PDB file of C-alpha atoms in Angstrom:
ATOM      1  CA  UNK A  28     101.982  82.407 178.897  1.00  0.00           C
ATOM      2  CA  UNK A  29     103.211  80.968 182.160  1.00  0.00           C
ATOM      3  CA  UNK A  30     102.547  78.119 184.551  1.00  0.00           C
ATOM      4  CA  UNK A  31     102.428  78.793 188.275  1.00  0.00           C
ATOM      5  CA  UNK A  32     102.862  75.694 190.445  1.00  0.00           C
ATOM      6  CA  UNK A  33     101.178  75.265 193.814  1.00  0.00           C
ATOM      7  CA  UNK A  34     102.129  71.954 195.403  1.00  0.00           C
ATOM      8  CA  UNK A  35     100.155  69.890 197.900  1.00  0.00           C
ATOM      9  CA  UNK A  36     102.127  66.976 199.337  1.00  0.00           C
ATOM     10  CA  UNK A  37     100.216  64.210 201.122  1.00  0.00           C
ATOM     11  CA  UNK A  38     103.419  62.188 201.551  1.00  0.00           C
ATOM     12  CA  UNK A  39     101.415  59.124 200.549  1.00  0.00           C
ATOM     13  CA  UNK A  40      99.458  59.151 203.781  1.00  0.00           C
ATOM     14  CA  UNK A  41      95.922  57.813 203.527  1.00  0.00           C
ATOM     15  CA  UNK A  42      94.723  60.036 206.359  1.00  0.00           C
ATOM     16  CA  UNK A  43      94.764  62.901 203.843  1.00  0.00           C
ATOM     17  CA  UNK A  44      92.657  61.008 201.288  1.00  0.00           C
ATOM     18  CA  UNK A  45      89.316  62.528 202.387  1.00  0.00           C
ATOM     19  CA  UNK A  46      90.792  66.007 201.998  1.00  0.00           C
ATOM     20  CA  UNK A  47      92.243  65.355 198.554  1.00  0.00           C
ATOM     21  CA  UNK A  48      89.086  65.259 196.403  1.00  0.00           C
ATOM     22  CA  UNK A  49      88.730  69.045 195.972  1.00  0.00           C
ATOM     23  CA  UNK A  50      92.413  69.329 195.089  1.00  0.00           C
ATOM     24  CA  UNK A  51      92.217  66.580 192.474  1.00  0.00           C
ATOM     25  CA  UNK A  52      89.151  68.168 190.866  1.00  0.00           C
ATOM     26  CA  UNK A  53      90.852  71.546 190.489  1.00  0.00           C
ATOM     27  CA  UNK A  54      94.336  70.275 189.620  1.00  0.00           C
ATOM     28  CA  UNK A  55      95.871  70.883 186.216  1.00  0.00           C
ATOM     29  CA  UNK A  56      98.692  68.455 186.976  1.00  0.00           C
ATOM     30  CA  UNK A  57      99.403  65.645 189.407  1.00  0.00           C
ATOM     31  CA  UNK A  58     102.755  64.153 190.379  1.00  0.00           C
ATOM     32  CA  UNK A  59     102.916  60.666 191.882  1.00  0.00           C
ATOM     33  CA  UNK A  60     106.252  59.678 193.373  1.00  0.00           C
ATOM     34  CA  UNK A  61     107.652  56.331 194.452  1.00  0.00           C
ATOM     35  CA  UNK A  62     110.951  54.987 195.768  1.00  0.00           C
ATOM     36  CA  UNK A  63     112.794  52.917 193.114  1.00  0.00           C
ATOM     37  CA  UNK A  64     114.388  50.970 195.975  1.00  0.00           C
ATOM     38  CA  UNK A  65     111.040  49.833 197.385  1.00  0.00           C
ATOM     39  CA  UNK A  66     108.697  47.604 195.388  1.00  0.00           C
ATOM     40  CA  UNK A  67     105.848  48.274 197.858  1.00  0.00           C
ATOM     41  CA  UNK A  68     106.180  52.026 197.256  1.00  0.00           C
ATOM     42  CA  UNK A  69     105.909  51.485 193.490  1.00  0.00           C
ATOM     43  CA  UNK A  70     102.917  49.184 193.799  1.00  0.00           C
ATOM     44  CA  UNK A  71     101.116  51.573 196.151  1.00  0.00           C
ATOM     45  CA  UNK A  72     101.805  54.543 193.885  1.00  0.00           C
ATOM     46  CA  UNK A  73     100.713  52.735 190.747  1.00  0.00           C
ATOM     47  CA  UNK A  74      97.569  51.224 192.200  1.00  0.00           C
ATOM     48  CA  UNK A  75      96.059  53.273 195.004  1.00  0.00           C
ATOM     49  CA  UNK A  76      97.301  56.746 194.067  1.00  0.00           C
ATOM     50  CA  UNK A  77      96.853  56.418 190.309  1.00  0.00           C
ATOM     51  CA  UNK A  78      93.377  54.981 190.900  1.00  0.00           C
ATOM     52  CA  UNK A  79      92.614  58.033 193.054  1.00  0.00           C
ATOM     53  CA  UNK A  80      93.673  60.306 190.216  1.00  0.00           C
ATOM     54  CA  UNK A  81      91.642  58.323 187.676  1.00  0.00           C
ATOM     55  CA  UNK A  82      88.502  58.545 189.804  1.00  0.00           C
ATOM     56  CA  UNK A  83      88.812  62.080 191.208  1.00  0.00           C
ATOM     57  CA  UNK A  84      90.792  64.231 188.775  1.00  0.00           C
ATOM     58  CA  UNK A  85      89.701  65.650 185.445  1.00  0.00           C
ATOM     59  CA  UNK A  86      90.262  63.142 182.643  1.00  0.00           C
ATOM     60  CA  UNK A  87      92.752  65.402 180.851  1.00  0.00           C
ATOM     61  CA  UNK A  88      94.863  66.262 183.911  1.00  0.00           C
ATOM     62  CA  UNK A  89      98.609  66.142 183.243  1.00  0.00           C
ATOM     63  CA  UNK A  90     100.101  63.241 185.198  1.00  0.00           C
ATOM     64  CA  UNK A  91     103.734  62.522 185.974  1.00  0.00           C
ATOM     65  CA  UNK A  92     105.080  59.405 187.662  1.00  0.00           C
ATOM     66  CA  UNK A  93     108.418  60.069 189.354  1.00  0.00           C
ATOM     67  CA  UNK A  94     110.868  57.390 190.437  1.00  0.00           C
ATOM     68  CA  UNK A  95     112.801  58.802 193.395  1.00  0.00           C
ATOM     69  CA  UNK A  96     116.220  57.791 194.721  1.00  0.00           C
ATOM     70  CA  UNK A  97     117.462  57.316 191.169  1.00  0.00           C
ATOM     71  CA  UNK A  98     121.018  57.556 192.495  1.00  0.00           C
ATOM     72  CA  UNK A  99     120.931  54.375 194.604  1.00  0.00           C
ATOM     73  CA  UNK A 100     123.222  51.480 193.745  1.00  0.00           C
ATOM     74  CA  UNK A 101     121.850  49.124 191.097  1.00  0.00           C
ATOM     75  CA  UNK A 102     121.737  46.171 193.495  1.00  0.00           C
ATOM     76  CA  UNK A 103     119.463  48.165 195.857  1.00  0.00           C
ATOM     77  CA  UNK A 104     117.044  49.074 193.098  1.00  0.00           C
ATOM     78  CA  UNK A 105     113.789  47.066 193.131  1.00  0.00           C
ATOM     79  CA  UNK A 106     112.022  48.849 190.267  1.00  0.00           C
ATOM     80  CA  UNK A 107     113.845  49.243 186.964  1.00  0.00           C
ATOM     81  CA  UNK A 108     113.514  52.384 184.904  1.00  0.00           C
ATOM     82  CA  UNK A 109     112.162  50.339 181.992  1.00  0.00           C
ATOM     83  CA  UNK A 110     109.484  48.724 184.175  1.00  0.00           C
ATOM     84  CA  UNK A 111     108.335  52.103 185.485  1.00  0.00           C
ATOM     85  CA  UNK A 112     108.371  53.642 181.990  1.00  0.00           C
ATOM     86  CA  UNK A 113     106.339  50.713 180.650  1.00  0.00           C
ATOM     87  CA  UNK A 114     103.735  51.127 183.379  1.00  0.00           C
ATOM     88  CA  UNK A 115     103.621  54.892 182.836  1.00  0.00           C
ATOM     89  CA  UNK A 116     103.041  54.389 179.104  1.00  0.00           C
ATOM     90  CA  UNK A 117     100.275  51.862 179.744  1.00  0.00           C
ATOM     91  CA  UNK A 118      98.474  54.312 182.057  1.00  0.00           C
ATOM     92  CA  UNK A 119      99.038  57.402 179.869  1.00  0.00           C
ATOM     93  CA  UNK A 120     101.482  59.051 182.257  1.00  0.00           C
ATOM     94  CA  UNK A 121     104.720  60.873 181.716  1.00  0.00           C
ATOM     95  CA  UNK A 122     107.707  59.410 183.575  1.00  0.00           C
ATOM     96  CA  UNK A 123     111.016  60.637 184.917  1.00  0.00           C
ATOM     97  CA  UNK A 124     113.444  59.811 187.696  1.00  0.00           C
ATOM     98  CA  UNK A 125     115.040  62.082 190.247  1.00  0.00           C
ATOM     99  CA  UNK A 126     117.232  62.095 193.323  1.00  0.00           C
ATOM    100  CA  UNK A 127     116.279  64.282 196.257  1.00  0.00           C
ATOM    101  CA  UNK A 128     119.737  63.670 197.711  1.00  0.00           C
ATOM    102  CA  UNK A 129     121.737  64.974 194.755  1.00  0.00           C
ATOM    103  CA  UNK A 130     118.987  67.074 193.188  1.00  0.00           C
ATOM    104  CA  UNK A 131     119.542  65.327 189.857  1.00  0.00           C
ATOM    105  CA  UNK A 132     116.342  65.273 187.808  1.00  0.00           C
ATOM    106  CA  UNK A 133     114.272  67.375 190.241  1.00  0.00           C
ATOM    107  CA  UNK A 134     114.214  70.425 187.968  1.00  0.00           C
ATOM    108  CA  UNK A 135     113.436  68.115 185.040  1.00  0.00           C
ATOM    109  CA  UNK A 136     110.351  66.752 186.820  1.00  0.00           C
ATOM    110  CA  UNK A 137     108.930  70.222 187.404  1.00  0.00           C
ATOM    111  CA  UNK A 138     109.836  71.272 183.872  1.00  0.00           C
ATOM    112  CA  UNK A 139     108.072  68.214 182.402  1.00  0.00           C
ATOM    113  CA  UNK A 140     104.865  68.666 184.414  1.00  0.00           C
ATOM    114  CA  UNK A 141     104.879  72.414 183.664  1.00  0.00           C
ATOM    115  CA  UNK A 142     105.196  71.713 179.933  1.00  0.00           C
ATOM    116  CA  UNK A 143     102.409  69.137 180.107  1.00  0.00           C
ATOM    117  CA  UNK A 144     100.131  71.616 181.887  1.00  0.00           C
ATOM    118  CA  UNK A 145     100.944  74.409 179.451  1.00  0.00           C
ATOM    119  CA  UNK A 146     100.455  72.144 176.452  1.00  0.00           C
ATOM    120  CA  UNK A 147      97.085  70.964 177.784  1.00  0.00           C
ATOM    121  CA  UNK A 148      96.031  74.600 178.175  1.00  0.00           C
ATOM    122  CA  UNK A 149      97.226  75.453 174.665  1.00  0.00           C
ATOM    123  CA  UNK A 150      95.561  72.392 173.152  1.00  0.00           C
ATOM    124  CA  UNK A 151      92.210  73.189 174.746  1.00  0.00           C
ATOM    125  CA  UNK A 152      92.264  76.898 173.842  1.00  0.00           C
ATOM    126  CA  UNK A 153      90.083  77.440 170.753  1.00  0.00           C
ATOM    127  CA  UNK A 154      91.789  80.807 170.158  1.00  0.00           C
ATOM    128  CA  UNK A 155      95.127  79.053 169.719  1.00  0.00           C
ATOM    129  CA  UNK A 156      95.903  78.883 165.974  1.00  0.00           C
ATOM    130  CA  UNK A 157      97.325  75.385 166.444  1.00  0.00           C
ATOM    131  CA  UNK A 158      94.157  74.199 168.219  1.00  0.00           C
ATOM    132  CA  UNK A 159      92.744  71.030 166.671  1.00  0.00           C
ATOM    133  CA  UNK A 160      89.902  69.217 168.395  1.00  0.00           C
ATOM    134  CA  UNK A 161      90.959  65.745 169.470  1.00  0.00           C
ATOM    135  CA  UNK A 162      94.571  66.252 168.483  1.00  0.00           C
ATOM    136  CA  UNK A 163      97.585  65.553 170.638  1.00  0.00           C
ATOM    137  CA  UNK A 164      99.785  67.448 168.201  1.00  0.00           C
ATOM    138  CA  UNK A 165     101.594  69.185 171.046  1.00  0.00           C
ATOM    139  CA  UNK A 166     102.940  65.778 172.021  1.00  0.00           C
ATOM    140  CA  UNK A 167     103.484  66.066 175.749  1.00  0.00           C
ATOM    141  CA  UNK A 168     100.101  65.844 177.453  1.00  0.00           C
ATOM    142  CA  UNK A 169      98.936  62.494 176.145  1.00  0.00           C
ATOM    143  CA  UNK A 170     101.824  60.229 175.240  1.00  0.00           C
ATOM    144  CA  UNK A 171     100.914  57.510 172.811  1.00  0.00           C
ATOM    145  CA  UNK A 172     101.408  54.011 174.181  1.00  0.00           C
ATOM    146  CA  UNK A 173     103.766  53.230 171.292  1.00  0.00           C
ATOM    147  CA  UNK A 174     106.139  56.082 172.095  1.00  0.00           C
ATOM    148  CA  UNK A 175     105.742  56.266 175.850  1.00  0.00           C
ATOM    149  CA  UNK A 176     106.180  59.109 178.257  1.00  0.00           C
ATOM    150  CA  UNK A 177     108.686  61.876 178.237  1.00  0.00           C
ATOM    151  CA  UNK A 178     111.686  60.777 180.228  1.00  0.00           C
ATOM    152  CA  UNK A 179     114.391  63.087 181.450  1.00  0.00           C
ATOM    153  CA  UNK A 180     116.593  62.090 178.506  1.00  0.00           C
ATOM    154  CA  UNK A 181     114.037  62.773 175.784  1.00  0.00           C
ATOM    155  CA  UNK A 182     113.263  66.108 174.227  1.00  0.00           C
ATOM    156  CA  UNK A 183     109.660  67.298 173.909  1.00  0.00           C
ATOM    157  CA  UNK A 184     107.939  66.813 170.587  1.00  0.00           C
ATOM    158  CA  UNK A 185     108.231  69.460 167.907  1.00  0.00           C
ATOM    159  CA  UNK A 186     105.515  72.058 168.277  1.00  0.00           C
ATOM    160  CA  UNK A 187     105.264  71.704 172.042  1.00  0.00           C
ATOM    161  CA  UNK A 188     105.868  74.597 174.356  1.00  0.00           C
ATOM    162  CA  UNK A 189     109.007  73.149 175.860  1.00  0.00           C
TER     163      UNK A 189
END
């Protein structure tokens, strides 16, 4: 089995909001990015954009929150990794950080969302021998609030595809 990614980037611009509904409805995964050096970016991502996903996407869509510019100096950072992880856990999202400048963590983000999509497909496939209705035994698609999301430093749960 494989996951093929087709990306649609609205760059956070509200002018694309009316066009986004059909994409949300058909999406298997959604990535929401914010700048760790900009509190406003974080707040906008975690309110407006996550609310859009909650209202327009399928309830079981794989969701990944990505903190960008992870390589900036600590004193320029306005959103801590622990704060973002905590919010991601509370909203049932996976979380990771990446740097577009250095490329660090970018592959991880796509790997994580691909695993989440694949696991959701496997979990919902009644022909899958590991299929159990209502189970999150694959571990990646619906992180429990107690354990949180899958960060770039954690390994996927045993039994997951990745």
